Coordinates of N, CA, C and O in Angstrom, one line a residue:
X1 N -18.1 4.5 -23.7 CA -17.5 3.6 -22.8 C -18.2 3.0 -21.7 O -19.5 3.5 -21.4
X2 N -17.3 1.9 -21.2 CA -18.2 1.0 -20.6 C -18.2 1.5 -19.2 O -16.9 2.2 -18.7
X3 N -19.1 1.6 -18.4 CA -19.1 2.0 -17.0 C -18.9 1.0 -16.2 O -19.2 -0.3 -16.2
X4 N -18.2 1.5 -15.1 CA -17.8 0.1 -14.1 C -18.8 0.1 -12.6 O -19.5 1.5 -12.5
X5 N -19.0 -0.4 -12.3 CA -19.9 -0.6 -10.8 C -18.8 -1.4 -9.9 O -18.6 -2.6 -10.0
X6 N -18.2 -0.4 -9.0 CA -17.3 -0.9 -8.1 C -17.9 -1.6 -6.9 O -18.6 -0.7 -6.3
X7 N -17.2 -2.8 -6.3 CA -18.0 -2.9 -5.1 C -17.2 -2.3 -4.2 O -16.1 -1.8 -4.1
X8 N -17.9 -1.9 -2.9 CA -17.3 -1.8 -1.3 C -16.3 -2.9 -0.9 O -16.7 -4.0 -1.7
X9 N -15.5 -2.4 0.1 CA -14.7 -3.3 0.7 C -15.7 -4.1 1.3 O -15.0 -5.0 2.1
X10 N -16.8 -3.8 1.7 CA -17.7 -4.6 2.7 C -18.6 -5.6 1.9 O -19.2 -6.6 2.2
X11 N -18.8 -5.4 0.2 CA -19.3 -6.4 -0.2 C -19.0 -7.9 -0.4 O -18.0 -8.1 -0.3
X12 N -19.9 -8.9 -0.3 CA -19.3 -10.3 0.1 C -20.6 -10.6 -0.7 O -21.7 -11.2 -0.3
X13 N -20.4 -11.3 -2.1 CA -21.3 -11.6 -3.0 C -21.2 -13.0 -3.1 O -20.3 -13.9 -3.0
X14 N -22.7 -13.8 -2.7 CA -22.6 -15.5 -2.5 C -23.5 -16.0 -3.3 O -24.6 -15.3 -3.2
X15 N -23.4 -16.9 -4.2 CA -24.1 -17.9 -4.8 C -23.7 -18.8 -4.7 O -22.8 -19.6 -4.4
X16 N -24.9 -20.0 -4.9 CA -24.7 -21.4 -4.5 C -25.4 -22.3 -5.7 O -26.1 -21.3 -6.6
X17 N -24.6 -23.1 -6.8 CA -25.3 -23.7 -7.7 C -25.6 -25.1 -7.8 O -25.0 -25.7 -6.9
X18 N -26.0 -25.7 -8.9 CA -26.2 -27.1 -9.0 C -25.0 -27.6 -9.7 O -24.1 -26.9 -9.9
X19 N -24.7 -28.9 -9.9 CA -23.7 -29.6 -10.6 C -23.7 -28.8 -12.1 O -22.4 -28.8 -12.4
X20 N -24.4 -28.4 -12.6 CA -24.4 -27.5 -13.9 C -24.5 -26.1 -13.8 O -24.3 -25.6 -15.0
X21 N -24.3 -25.5 -12.9 CA -24.0 -24.1 -12.7 C -25.5 -23.5 -12.9 O -25.4 -22.2 -13.1
X22 N -26.5 -23.9 -12.2 CA -27.8 -23.3 -12.5 C -27.8 -22.8 -10.8 O -27.8 -23.5 -9.9
X23 N -28.2 -21.7 -10.9 CA -28.2 -20.7 -9.7 C -29.2 -21.2 -8.5 O -30.5 -21.2 -9.0
X24 N -29.1 -21.7 -7.3 CA -29.9 -21.9 -6.3 C -30.1 -21.2 -5.0 O -31.3 -21.3 -4.3
X25 N -29.2 -20.3 -5.2 CA -29.0 -19.5 -3.9 C -28.4 -17.9 -4.6 O -27.3 -18.3 -5.4
X26 N -28.6 -16.8 -3.9 CA -28.2 -15.8 -4.1 C -28.3 -15.1 -3.0 O -29.4 -14.4 -2.6
X27 N -27.1 -14.2 -2.1 CA -27.3 -13.2 -1.6 C -27.8 -11.9 -1.5 O -27.5 -11.9 -2.7
X28 N -28.2 -11.1 -0.4 CA -28.5 -9.9 -1.0 C -27.0 -8.8 -1.3 O -27.5 -7.8 -2.6
X29 N -26.1 -9.1 -1.2 CA -25.1 -8.4 -1.8 C -24.9 -8.7 -3.2 O -24.7 -7.8 -3.9
X30 N -25.1 -9.8 -3.6 CA -25.1 -10.5 -5.1 C -26.2 -10.0 -5.8 O -25.9 -9.2 -6.8
X31 N -27.3 -9.8 -5.4 CA -28.4 -9.4 -6.0 C -28.1 -7.6 -6.4 O -28.4 -7.2 -7.5
X32 N -28.0 -7.0 -5.2 CA -27.7 -5.8 -5.4 C -26.6 -5.4 -6.3 O -27.0 -4.4 -7.0
X33 N -25.4 -5.9 -6.5 CA -24.3 -5.7 -7.5 C -24.8 -6.1 -8.9 O -24.4 -5.4 -9.5
X34 N -25.1 -7.3 -8.7 CA -25.8 -7.6 -10.2 C -26.8 -7.2 -10.9 O -27.4 -7.0 -11.9
X35 N -28.2 -6.5 -9.9 CA -29.0 -5.7 -10.2 C -30.0 -6.4 -10.9 O -31.1 -6.2 -11.5
X36 N -30.0 -8.1 -10.2 CA -31.0 -9.0 -10.7 C -31.6 -9.4 -9.2 O -31.0 -9.1 -8.5
X37 N -33.3 -9.3 -9.5 CA -34.0 -10.0 -8.1 C -33.5 -11.7 -8.4 O -32.9 -12.0 -9.1
X38 N -33.8 -12.1 -7.0 CA -33.8 -13.4 -6.6 C -34.5 -14.1 -7.8 O -34.1 -15.5 -8.3
X39 N -35.6 -13.7 -7.9 CA -36.6 -14.7 -8.7 C -35.7 -14.6 -10.5 O -35.8 -15.7 -10.9
X40 N -34.9 -13.8 -10.5 CA -34.3 -13.4 -12.1 C -33.2 -14.3 -12.3 O -32.9 -14.7 -13.2
X41 N -32.5 -14.7 -11.2 CA -31.4 -15.4 -10.7 C -31.7 -17.1 -10.7 O -30.8 -18.0 -11.4
X42 N -32.5 -17.0 -9.8 CA -32.5 -18.5 -9.5 C -33.3 -19.3 -11.1 O -34.2 -18.9 -11.7
X43 N -32.6 -20.8 -10.9 CA -33.0 -21.6 -11.7 C -32.2 -21.1 -13.2 O -33.0 -21.3 -14.4
X44 N -31.7 -20.2 -13.4 CA -30.9 -19.5 -14.6 C -29.4 -19.9 -14.3 O -28.7 -20.2 -13.5
X45 N -28.6 -20.2 -15.7 CA -27.2 -20.3 -15.6 C -26.3 -19.2 -15.1 O -26.7 -18.0 -15.0
X46 N -25.2 -19.2 -14.4 CA -24.6 -18.2 -13.8 C -23.9 -17.7 -15.2 O -23.6 -16.3 -14.5
X47 N -23.9 -17.9 -16.1 CA -23.6 -17.0 -17.1 C -24.4 -15.7 -17.2 O -24.0 -15.1 -18.2
X48 N -25.3 -15.8 -16.5 CA -26.1 -14.6 -16.8 C -25.5 -13.3 -16.2 O -25.8 -12.2 -16.9
X49 N -24.2 -13.7 -15.4 CA -23.6 -12.2 -15.2 C -22.0 -12.3 -15.9 O -21.4 -11.3 -15.5
X50 N -21.8 -13.0 -16.6 CA -20.8 -13.5 -17.4 C -20.4 -12.1 -18.6 O -21.2 -11.8 -19.4
X51 N -19.3 -11.6 -18.3 CA -18.9 -10.5 -19.0 C -18.1 -10.9 -20.6 O -17.7 -11.8 -20.4
X52 N -18.3 -10.4 -21.6 CA -17.8 -10.7 -23.0 C -16.5 -10.7 -22.9 O -15.9 -11.4 -24.0
X53 N -16.0 -10.2 -22.1 CA -14.2 -9.9 -22.1 C -13.8 -11.1 -21.6 O -12.7 -11.4 -21.4
X54 N -14.3 -11.8 -20.9 CA -13.9 -13.0 -20.0 C -13.5 -14.0 -20.7 O -14.5 -14.9 -21.7
X55 N -12.1 -14.5 -21.2 CA -11.9 -15.9 -22.1 C -12.5 -17.0 -21.4 O -12.6 -17.3 -20.4
X56 N -13.2 -18.0 -22.4 CA -14.1 -19.0 -22.0 C -12.8 -20.0 -21.5 O -13.2 -20.8 -20.6
X57 N -11.5 -19.7 -21.6 CA -10.5 -20.7 -20.9 C -10.4 -20.6 -19.5 O -10.1 -21.6 -18.8
X58 N -10.9 -19.3 -18.9 CA -10.9 -19.3 -17.9 C -12.0 -20.3 -17.2 O -11.7 -20.8 -16.1
X59 N -13.2 -20.2 -17.6 CA -14.1 -21.0 -17.1 C -13.9 -22.4 -17.3 O -14.3 -23.5 -16.3
X60 N -13.5 -23.3 -18.3 CA -12.7 -24.0 -18.8 C -12.1 -24.8 -17.3 O -11.9 -25.9 -17.0
X61 N -11.1 -23.8 -17.2 CA -10.0 -23.9 -16.1 C -11.0 -24.2 -14.9 O -10.8 -25.2 -13.8
X62 N -11.6 -23.3 -14.4 CA -12.9 -23.5 -13.0 C -13.4 -24.7 -13.3 O -13.3 -25.4 -11.8
X63 N -14.1 -25.2 -14.1 CA -14.7 -26.3 -14.2 C -14.3 -27.5 -13.9 O -14.4 -28.2 -13.0
X64 N -12.8 -27.4 -14.7 CA -11.9 -28.6 -14.5 C -11.6 -29.0 -13.0 O -11.6 -29.9 -12.6
X65 N -11.4 -27.6 -12.6 CA -10.8 -27.6 -11.1 C -12.3 -28.0 -10.0 O -11.5 -29.2 -9.4
X66 N -13.0 -27.3 -9.9 CA -14.3 -27.9 -9.2 C -14.7 -29.3 -9.3 O -15.3 -29.7 -8.7
X67 N -14.7 -29.7 -10.6 CA -15.1 -31.1 -10.8 C -14.5 -32.0 -10.3 O -14.8 -33.0 -10.1
X68 N -12.9 -32.0 -9.8 CA -12.1 -32.7 -9.3 C -12.4 -32.7 -8.2 O -11.7 -33.2 -6.9
X69 N -13.5 -31.6 -7.4 CA -13.4 -31.7 -5.6 C -12.5 -30.5 -5.2 O -12.6 -30.2 -3.9
X70 N -12.0 -29.8 -6.1 CA -11.0 -29.1 -5.7 C -11.6 -27.3 -5.5 O -12.6 -27.3 -6.1
X71 N -10.8 -26.5 -4.9 CA -11.3 -25.3 -5.0 C -10.5 -24.2 -6.0 O -9.1 -24.3 -6.2
X72 N -11.2 -23.5 -6.9 CA -10.9 -22.8 -7.8 C -10.8 -21.2 -7.2 O -11.9 -20.8 -7.0
X73 N -9.8 -20.5 -7.6 CA -9.6 -19.1 -7.0 C -9.3 -18.3 -8.4 O -8.5 -18.6 -8.7
X74 N -9.8 -17.1 -8.4 CA -9.5 -15.8 -9.4 C -10.0 -15.1 -9.7 O -11.1 -14.3 -8.9
X75 N -9.6 -14.2 -10.6 CA -10.4 -12.6 -11.0 C -11.4 -12.9 -12.3 O -10.9 -13.5 -13.0
X76 N -12.4 -12.2 -11.7 CA -13.5 -12.2 -12.9 C -14.2 -11.1 -13.0 O -14.5 -10.3 -12.3
X77 N -14.3 -10.8 -14.6 CA -15.1 -9.8 -14.8 C -16.4 -9.8 -14.9 O -17.0 -10.9 -16.0
X78 N -17.6 -9.5 -14.6 CA -19.1 -10.0 -14.6 C -19.5 -8.6 -15.4 O -19.3 -7.7 -15.0
X79 N -20.8 -8.9 -15.6 CA -22.1 -7.6 -16.0 C -23.0 -7.7 -15.2 O -24.0 -8.7 -15.3
X80 N -23.7 -6.5 -15.1 CA -24.7 -6.4 -14.5 C -26.0 -6.1 -15.4 O -25.8 -6.2 -16.7
X81 N -27.0 -6.3 -14.7 CA -28.5 -6.6 -15.7 C -28.6 -5.1 -16.4 O -28.9 -5.1 -17.8
X82 N -28.0 -4.0 -16.2 CA -28.0 -2.4 -17.1 C -27.0 -2.7 -17.9 O -26.6 -1.5 -18.6
X83 N -25.8 -3.6 -18.0 CA -24.6 -3.2 -18.6 C -23.6 -2.9 -18.0 O -22.4 -2.6 -18.9
X84 N -23.4 -2.7 -17.0 CA -22.3 -2.2 -16.0 C -21.1 -3.5 -15.9 O -21.8 -4.5 -16.1
X85 N -20.1 -3.2 -15.9 CA -19.5 -4.4 -15.2 C -18.6 -4.2 -14.1 O -18.7 -3.1 -13.3
X86 N -18.2 -5.6 -13.5 CA -17.7 -5.3 -12.1 C -16.7 -6.6 -11.9 O -17.0 -7.6 -12.4
X87 N -15.6 -6.1 -11.0 CA -14.6 -7.0 -11.1 C -14.7 -7.6 -9.7 O -15.0 -7.1 -8.9
X88 N -14.3 -9.2 -9.4 CA -14.4 -9.5 -8.4 C -13.4 -10.7 -8.2 O -12.8 -11.3 -9.2
X89 N -12.5 -10.6 -6.9 CA -12.1 -12.2 -6.5 C -13.0 -13.0 -6.0 O -13.8 -13.2 -5.4
X90 N -12.9 -14.0 -6.8 CA -13.7 -15.1 -7.1 C -13.2 -16.8 -6.6 O -12.1 -16.4 -6.6
X91 N -13.9 -17.2 -5.5 CA -13.3 -18.6 -5.0 C -14.7 -19.4 -5.1 O -15.6 -19.2 -4.5
X92 N -14.5 -20.6 -5.8 CA -15.7 -21.6 -6.0 C -15.1 -22.9 -5.4 O -14.3 -23.0 -5.5
X93 N -16.0 -23.3 -4.7 CA -15.7 -24.8 -3.9 C -17.0 -25.7 -4.1 O -17.9 -25.3 -4.1
X94 N -16.4 -27.2 -4.0 CA -17.5 -27.7 -4.0 C -18.3 -27.9 -2.9 O -17.5 -27.2 -1.9
X95 N -19.7 -28.1 -2.7 CA -20.4 -27.9 -1.6 C -21.5 -29.2 -1.2 O -22.2 -29.5 -2.5
X96 N -21.0 -29.7 -0.2 CA -22.2 -30.6 0.1 C -23.5 -30.3 0.9 O -22.9 -29.9 2.2
X97 N -24.7 -30.7 0.4 CA -25.6 -30.3 1.0 C -26.2 -31.3 2.1 O -25.8 -32.5 2.1
X98 N -27.2 -30.6 3.0 CA -27.2 -31.3 4.2 C -28.4 -32.5 3.5 O -28.2 -33.7 4.4
X99 N -29.3 -32.5 2.4 CA -29.5 -33.8 2.0 C -28.9 -34.8 0.7 O -29.4 -35.6 0.4
X100 N -27.8 -34.7 1.0 CA -26.9 -35.2 0.2 C -26.4 -35.1 -1.1 O -25.5 -35.6 -1.6
X101 N -27.0 -34.3 -1.7 CA -26.8 -33.3 -2.9 C -25.8 -32.8 -3.0 O -24.9 -32.3 -2.0
X102 N -24.8 -32.3 -4.2 CA -24.1 -31.6 -4.2 C -24.2 -30.5 -5.0 O -24.8 -30.4 -6.0
X103 N -23.3 -29.7 -5.0 CA -23.5 -28.3 -6.1 C -21.9 -27.1 -5.7 O -21.2 -28.1 -5.1
X104 N -22.3 -26.4 -5.9 CA -21.0 -25.2 -5.9 C -21.5 -24.2 -5.1 O -22.4 -23.5 -5.4
X105 N -20.5 -23.6 -4.4 CA -20.4 -22.2 -3.8 C -19.5 -21.3 -4.3 O -18.2 -21.7 -4.6
X106 N -19.9 -20.2 -4.3 CA -19.0 -19.0 -5.0 C -18.8 -17.8 -4.1 O -19.9 -17.4 -3.8
X107 N -18.0 -17.5 -3.6 CA -17.8 -16.4 -2.7 C -16.8 -15.3 -3.4 O -15.7 -15.6 -3.8
X108 N -17.6 -14.1 -3.8 CA -16.7 -13.2 -4.2 C -16.9 -11.8 -3.2 O -17.4 -11.4 -2.6
X109 N -15.4 -11.4 -3.5 CA -15.1 -9.7 -2.8 C -14.5 -8.9 -3.8 O -14.0 -9.0 -4.8
X110 N -14.2 -7.6 -3.5 CA -13.8 -6.3 -4.3 C -12.3 -7.1 -4.5 O -11.2 -7.6 -4.0
X111 N -11.9 -6.5 -5.9 CA -10.8 -7.2 -6.2 C -9.7 -5.9 -6.2 O -10.7 -4.7 -6.4
X112 N -8.3 -6.0 -5.9 CA -7.8 -4.8 -6.1 C -7.7 -4.1 -7.3 O -7.4 -5.1 -8.2
X113 N -7.0 -2.8 -7.5 CA -6.9 -2.6 -8.8 C -5.6 -3.0 -9.5 O -5.7 -3.1 -10.7
X114 N -4.8 -3.4 -8.8 CA -3.7 -3.9 -9.0 C -3.8 -5.4 -9.8 O -3.2 -5.5 -11.0
X115 N -4.8 -6.1 -9.1 CA -5.2 -7.3 -9.7 C -5.8 -7.1 -11.0 O -5.7 -7.9 -11.9
X116 N -6.6 -6.4 -10.7 CA -7.8 -6.0 -12.0 C -6.7 -6.0 -13.3 O -7.1 -6.0 -14.3
X117 N -5.8 -4.8 -13.0 CA -4.8 -4.5 -14.2 C -4.0 -6.0 -14.5 O -4.3 -6.1 -16.0
X118 N -3.9 -6.3 -14.0 CA -3.0 -7.8 -14.1 C -4.0 -8.6 -14.9 O -3.6 -9.3 -15.7
X119 N -5.2 -9.0 -14.2 CA -6.1 -9.8 -15.1 C -6.4 -9.1 -16.6 O -6.6 -10.0 -17.7
X120 N -6.8 -8.1 -16.7 CA -7.3 -7.4 -17.9 C -6.0 -7.6 -18.7 O -6.4 -7.8 -20.1
X121 N -4.8 -7.4 -18.5 CA -3.8 -7.7 -19.4 C -3.8 -9.2 -19.8 O -3.4 -9.6 -20.8
X122 N -3.7 -10.0 -19.0 CA -3.8 -11.4 -19.2 C -5.0 -11.9 -20.0 O -4.7 -12.7 -20.7
X123 N -6.0 -11.3 -19.8 CA -7.2 -11.7 -20.6 C -7.5 -11.4 -22.0 O -7.6 -12.1 -22.8
X124 N -6.7 -10.1 -22.2 CA -6.7 -9.9 -23.4 C -5.8 -10.6 -24.3 O -5.7 -11.0 -25.5
X125 N -4.6 -10.9 -23.7 CA -3.6 -12.0 -24.5 C -4.5 -13.0 -24.5 O -4.1 -13.5 -25.8
X126 N -5.3 -13.9 -23.6 CA -5.7 -14.9 -23.9 C -6.5 -14.9 -24.9 O -7.0 -16.2 -25.5
X127 N -7.4 -13.7 -25.1 CA -8.3 -13.9 -26.5 C -8.1 -13.5 -27.7 O -8.2 -13.7 -28.8

């Protein structure tokens, strides 16, 4: 049986990527929960934490939304380096850097049990 790694109410996971989803920044909470070091995350696709149970169509919707310059929000099941899973309420927005470049910022917090159950049911139907 899979083991869950539950976030605390105080966890706030932040990562930034370039326009292709390559990680350029990760905060301490993201590193601690995902079990990856900064060196292991930087310059890698955000797919490094993607769980196999997540329907591809969720990420297609996310990318369609953020490429239009809009903010996407939803529930995501991720995977730690050791194989545990964790659920987050994720908000992804376009990010305008001081140097004029663009990327994306993802801010994640603990998902409620109720929302996790809803997402599990929906994602199972989607797959």
